[in-house]
Amino acid sequence: MALSEFGLIARYFAACGAGRPDVRLGVGDDAALLVCPPGQELAAAIDTLVEGVHFPPGCSAASTGHRALAVNLSDLAAMGAQPAWALLALTLPSADEAWLSAFSQGLDRLARAHEVALVGGDTTHGPLCISVQILGHVPAGTALRRSGGSPGDILFVSGTPGDAAAGLMLEQGRLAAAPEAAAALRERFLFPTPRLALGARLRGHASACIDVSDGLLGDAGKLAAASGCGAELLLEELPLSAALVAAAGETRARELALTGGDDYELCFSVPAERVAALQQELPPGEWGYRAIGRLRAAADVYVSSAGRRLALAAAGYDHFS
Amino acid sequence: MALSEFGLIARYFAACGAGRPDVRLGVGDDAALLVCPPGQELAAAIDTLVEGVHFPPGCSAASTGHRALAVNLSDLAAMGAQPAWALLALTLPSADEAWLSAFSQGLDRLARAHEVALVGGDTTHGPLCISVQILGHVPAGTALRRSGGSPGDILFVSGTPGDAAAGLMLEQGRLAAAPEAAAALRERFLFPTPRLALGARLRGHASACIDVSDGLLGDAGKLAAASGCGAELLLEELPLSAALVAAAGETRARELALTGGDDYELCFSVPAERVAALQQELPPGEWGYRAIGRLRAAADVYVSSAGRRLALAAAGYDHFS
């Protein structure tokens, strides 16, 4: 059944996400009107998912709705910011109501979990492509940046990177695993968890932070470069999930942890003298993060094992390379 | 030559648009950090252009860069808001440097003209699709909405609607015209002018406002519906450009003025008792707007000629209908 563009928007997106008192005018006019709290900076990011590039053709619509918002929430997590409002630019080949219903539910569930209001958008006809714009706040002057690290700072990562890449390979039939491990890894690709609570708590502890979307090694390298540093990552310290090791074996698991994409974990640096305070306030076992290396003065970024440098081919996912 | 995604962004977009002191952190981190002025509401909109839908395949890249921003600036104009910051989600089939150079120049020129900073974005691989997110400000409580009109309010439109639709037809070879008229009409499609100065000055005068993107009749109808009204448009009062009449003839020119898209003019309502003050402060000849009808209590929207209602087939452009 064909729905008009305006019918579509009204039906699936007008009530999507949380209600917020700081939304003066939401979906349905030429622009949304929003109230910024005093003393805060506005944090703004935009990220796009393209079918066949960021998710396989025919991927679950609920997952696509979740991921379209999650990848943006992850950007705010990396700044230590609190999300507030989102806008959705949705380009669709056809007005498939079953797809739209599942997509909007996936988006809605995650938006409500983080009290994000959907305040505007644009629905257009074309190859499936989803851009979400996220807006949030962070107390002025306190945001985490990529550029604040110094040589000697300890590098940490949250979660167990590599899981999402294995989950995508399972979705695509390029990897096989026992049902329990397969389900856990698929879940990490289809429904990643933006680390908003951790990011907010890292303000005042971390010297620099980035979200891991294109592979840990590449993204740690970006943090290091923005900080004018190099980095050493310790192969044996990479946090690997039992599911990943079971599905891929330990060697391949470490490769995926270093170069797989789509994890949406946080990689952050902490001055060595502040690590004890960090670990006291945010116990690593409870908050799920682990030291994996350190920033160095020399500009190169490498992985070492038992004190020896390793040669690695892929340095994270890069469009157009 | 292939450029990496990050090289692309750095090369063409890092210095795009105006510099602004309220940008604490621009392109290159996980999110931009921006300072909202006190006493203002934040106005936010997102609009997408898809190749083959919103512009013909092979259309000038400079025009596409201009239009991607212009359609968003037009949304802020319709709210009476002042633009400040933009984010760009650019999906490209390949890293064509000639295209990127012209596209970024088209975007940059318009951004600088309105003091808009490009503060973030995302470049991905896929079918050509461009979403721009625009952020701006409007003094709290003063924004123009679609919903403020009342029966009896006079309806106005800026510029000469229909020109852009004729310009697109010329681009596509579906219309022929003498060189001077053709150039003028093409320019209206390729490089539309967002009516930001007019929108800002309409605050305090207009009861409701919308930008004309999908056709005057349809968009006037949306303003009327949001205001709980109907509307009468007067065929003889439609402002037609000499170029449009020369290219299309008077009858077709009026049809295009009513139903053609892509004009990015403003349609607004003003209470009858305030029209004299509006016209005194903003002389219509100088500001380029004209009365074309009025809002009515009855819910229907129609065009009349010499006191008789006309039957019209198309009510503006609607995706998916």
mmCIF file of N, CA and C in Angstrom, chain A residues 35-85:
data_model
loop_
_atom_site.group_PDB
_atom_site.id
_atom_site.type_symbol
_atom_site.label_atom_id
_atom_site.label_comp_id
_atom_site.label_asym_id
_atom_site.label_seq_id
_atom_site.Cartn_x
_atom_site.Cartn_y
_atom_site.Cartn_z
ATOM 1 N N VAL A 35 15.314 24.278 23.370
ATOM 2 C CA VAL A 35 15.865 25.156 24.394
ATOM 3 C C VAL A 35 17.177 24.571 24.910
ATOM 4 N N CYS A 36 18.278 25.301 24.708
ATOM 5 C CA CYS A 36 19.589 24.857 25.190
ATOM 6 C C CYS A 36 19.763 25.295 26.638
ATOM 7 N N PRO A 37 20.183 24.376 27.514
ATOM 8 C CA PRO A 37 20.376 24.776 28.910
ATOM 9 C C PRO A 37 21.582 25.702 29.053
ATOM 10 N N PRO A 38 21.508 26.676 29.962
ATOM 11 C CA PRO A 38 22.644 27.587 30.162
ATOM 12 C C PRO A 38 23.844 26.850 30.746
ATOM 13 N N GLY A 39 25.036 27.335 30.424
ATOM 14 C CA GLY A 39 26.257 26.744 30.982
ATOM 15 C C GLY A 39 26.731 25.500 30.267
ATOM 16 N N GLN A 40 25.996 25.101 29.235
ATOM 17 C CA GLN A 40 26.364 23.890 28.504
ATOM 18 C C GLN A 40 26.784 24.257 27.086
ATOM 19 N N GLU A 41 27.658 23.465 26.514
ATOM 20 C CA GLU A 41 27.910 23.548 25.084
ATOM 21 C C GLU A 41 27.019 22.545 24.372
ATOM 22 N N LEU A 42 26.622 22.910 23.153
ATOM 23 C CA LEU A 42 25.846 22.015 22.310
ATOM 24 C C LEU A 42 26.820 21.081 21.588
ATOM 25 N N ALA A 43 26.568 19.773 21.658
ATOM 26 C CA ALA A 43 27.377 18.796 20.923
ATOM 27 C C ALA A 43 26.548 18.280 19.755
ATOM 28 N N ALA A 44 27.107 18.317 18.540
ATOM 29 C CA ALA A 44 26.351 17.951 17.338
ATOM 30 C C ALA A 44 27.165 17.011 16.463
ATOM 31 N N ALA A 45 26.532 15.930 15.993
ATOM 32 C CA ALA A 45 27.207 14.982 15.100
ATOM 33 C C ALA A 45 26.198 14.431 14.111
ATOM 34 N N ILE A 46 26.683 13.954 12.973
ATOM 35 C CA ILE A 46 25.819 13.318 11.979
ATOM 36 C C ILE A 46 26.532 12.082 11.454
ATOM 37 N N ASP A 47 25.797 10.994 11.311
ATOM 38 C CA ASP A 47 26.364 9.761 10.778
ATOM 39 C C ASP A 47 25.347 9.085 9.877
ATOM 40 N N THR A 48 25.866 8.443 8.847
ATOM 41 C CA THR A 48 25.029 7.843 7.809
ATOM 42 C C THR A 48 25.225 6.337 7.759
ATOM 43 N N LEU A 49 24.137 5.607 7.555
ATOM 44 C CA LEU A 49 24.214 4.175 7.238
ATOM 45 C C LEU A 49 23.684 3.964 5.826
ATOM 46 N N VAL A 50 24.452 3.283 4.986
ATOM 47 C CA VAL A 50 24.048 2.974 3.617
ATOM 48 C C VAL A 50 23.904 1.459 3.487
ATOM 49 N N GLU A 51 22.784 1.020 2.923
ATOM 50 C CA GLU A 51 22.575 -0.419 2.714
ATOM 51 C C GLU A 51 23.666 -0.976 1.805
ATOM 52 N N GLY A 52 24.218 -2.117 2.176
ATOM 53 C CA GLY A 52 25.267 -2.733 1.368
ATOM 54 C C GLY A 52 26.658 -2.239 1.727
ATOM 55 N N VAL A 53 26.722 -1.172 2.538
ATOM 56 C CA VAL A 53 28.020 -0.652 2.985
ATOM 57 C C VAL A 53 28.137 -0.818 4.500
ATOM 58 N N HIS A 54 27.141 -0.287 5.223
ATOM 59 C CA HIS A 54 27.174 -0.339 6.683
ATOM 60 C C HIS A 54 26.337 -1.473 7.256
ATOM 61 N N PHE A 55 25.487 -2.057 6.434
ATOM 62 C CA PHE A 55 24.733 -3.234 6.867
ATOM 63 C C PHE A 55 24.366 -4.028 5.615
ATOM 64 N N PRO A 56 24.236 -5.360 5.762
ATOM 65 C CA PRO A 56 23.968 -6.180 4.580
ATOM 66 C C PRO A 56 22.561 -5.927 4.040
ATOM 67 N N PRO A 57 22.378 -6.016 2.723
ATOM 68 C CA PRO A 57 21.024 -5.914 2.159
ATOM 69 C C PRO A 57 20.097 -6.902 2.859
ATOM 70 N N GLY A 58 18.914 -6.461 3.198
ATOM 71 C CA GLY A 58 17.950 -7.341 3.852
ATOM 72 C C GLY A 58 18.162 -7.475 5.346
ATOM 73 N N CYS A 59 19.067 -6.700 5.921
ATOM 74 C CA CYS A 59 19.320 -6.749 7.365
ATOM 75 C C CYS A 59 18.061 -6.332 8.125
ATOM 76 N N SER A 60 17.907 -6.861 9.328
ATOM 77 C CA SER A 60 16.751 -6.559 10.180
ATOM 78 C C SER A 60 16.493 -5.058 10.270
ATOM 79 N N ALA A 61 15.261 -4.646 9.993
ATOM 80 C CA ALA A 61 14.921 -3.219 10.036
ATOM 81 C C ALA A 61 15.003 -2.676 11.459
ATOM 82 N N ALA A 62 14.675 -3.509 12.450
ATOM 83 C CA ALA A 62 14.774 -3.055 13.846
ATOM 84 C C ALA A 62 16.233 -2.749 14.192
ATOM 85 N N SER A 63 17.134 -3.614 13.714
ATOM 86 C CA SER A 63 18.561 -3.365 13.926
ATOM 87 C C SER A 63 18.992 -2.087 13.223
ATOM 88 N N THR A 64 18.541 -1.876 12.006
ATOM 89 C CA THR A 64 18.947 -0.688 11.251
ATOM 90 C C THR A 64 18.469 0.579 11.962
ATOM 91 N N GLY A 65 17.256 0.562 12.487
ATOM 92 C CA GLY A 65 16.755 1.711 13.253
ATOM 93 C C GLY A 65 17.581 1.946 14.508
ATOM 94 N N HIS A 66 17.904 0.851 15.198
ATOM 95 C CA HIS A 66 18.735 0.943 16.401
ATOM 96 C C HIS A 66 20.120 1.485 16.049
ATOM 97 N N ARG A 67 20.751 0.910 15.031
ATOM 98 C CA ARG A 67 22.128 1.289 14.703
ATOM 99 C C ARG A 67 22.220 2.724 14.190
ATOM 100 N N ALA A 68 21.201 3.163 13.435
ATOM 101 C CA ALA A 68 21.239 4.526 12.890
ATOM 102 C C ALA A 68 21.358 5.545 14.019
ATOM 103 N N LEU A 69 20.669 5.265 15.128
ATOM 104 C CA LEU A 69 20.776 6.163 16.285
ATOM 105 C C LEU A 69 22.009 5.834 17.120
ATOM 106 N N ALA A 70 22.312 4.538 17.294
ATOM 107 C CA ALA A 70 23.407 4.126 18.187
ATOM 108 C C ALA A 70 24.752 4.691 17.739
ATOM 109 N N VAL A 71 25.008 4.715 16.428
ATOM 110 C CA VAL A 71 26.308 5.198 15.949
ATOM 111 C C VAL A 71 26.460 6.688 16.262
ATOM 112 N N ASN A 72 25.355 7.410 16.293
ATOM 113 C CA ASN A 72 25.394 8.825 16.641
ATOM 114 C C ASN A 72 25.512 9.028 18.152
ATOM 115 N N LEU A 73 24.771 8.233 18.910
ATOM 116 C CA LEU A 73 24.886 8.311 20.369
ATOM 117 C C LEU A 73 26.325 8.007 20.785
ATOM 118 N N SER A 74 26.950 7.084 20.079
ATOM 119 C CA SER A 74 28.336 6.723 20.378
ATOM 120 C C SER A 74 29.272 7.920 20.172
ATOM 121 N N ASP A 75 28.987 8.746 19.162
ATOM 122 C CA ASP A 75 29.791 9.964 18.966
ATOM 123 C C ASP A 75 29.662 10.899 20.169
ATOM 124 N N LEU A 76 28.456 11.025 20.706
ATOM 125 C CA LEU A 76 28.285 11.884 21.892
ATOM 126 C C LEU A 76 28.942 11.254 23.112
ATOM 127 N N ALA A 77 28.853 9.920 23.221
ATOM 128 C CA ALA A 77 29.528 9.231 24.331
ATOM 129 C C ALA A 77 31.017 9.553 24.324
ATOM 130 N N ALA A 78 31.606 9.572 23.122
ATOM 131 C CA ALA A 78 33.046 9.832 23.002
ATOM 132 C C ALA A 78 33.415 11.252 23.404
ATOM 133 N N MET A 79 32.436 12.168 23.419
ATOM 134 C CA MET A 79 32.677 13.543 23.860
ATOM 135 C C MET A 79 32.352 13.712 25.350
ATOM 136 N N GLY A 80 31.791 12.673 25.968
ATOM 137 C CA GLY A 80 31.306 12.811 27.338
ATOM 138 C C GLY A 80 30.013 13.599 27.421
ATOM 139 N N ALA A 81 29.286 13.690 26.312
ATOM 140 C CA ALA A 81 28.071 14.521 26.250
ATOM 141 C C ALA A 81 26.807 13.703 26.510
ATOM 142 N N GLN A 82 25.766 14.412 26.896
ATOM 143 C CA GLN A 82 24.452 13.837 27.181
ATOM 144 C C GLN A 82 23.555 14.086 25.969
ATOM 145 N N PRO A 83 22.979 13.054 25.354
ATOM 146 C CA PRO A 83 22.138 13.303 24.172
ATOM 147 C C PRO A 83 20.780 13.893 24.557
ATOM 148 N N ALA A 84 20.181 14.632 23.630
ATOM 149 C CA ALA A 84 18.875 15.238 23.894
ATOM 150 C C ALA A 84 17.911 15.079 22.716
ATOM 151 N N TRP A 85 18.355 15.434 21.508
ATOM 152 C CA TRP A 85 17.448 15.520 20.365
ATOM 153 C C TRP A 85 18.079 14.883 19.138
#
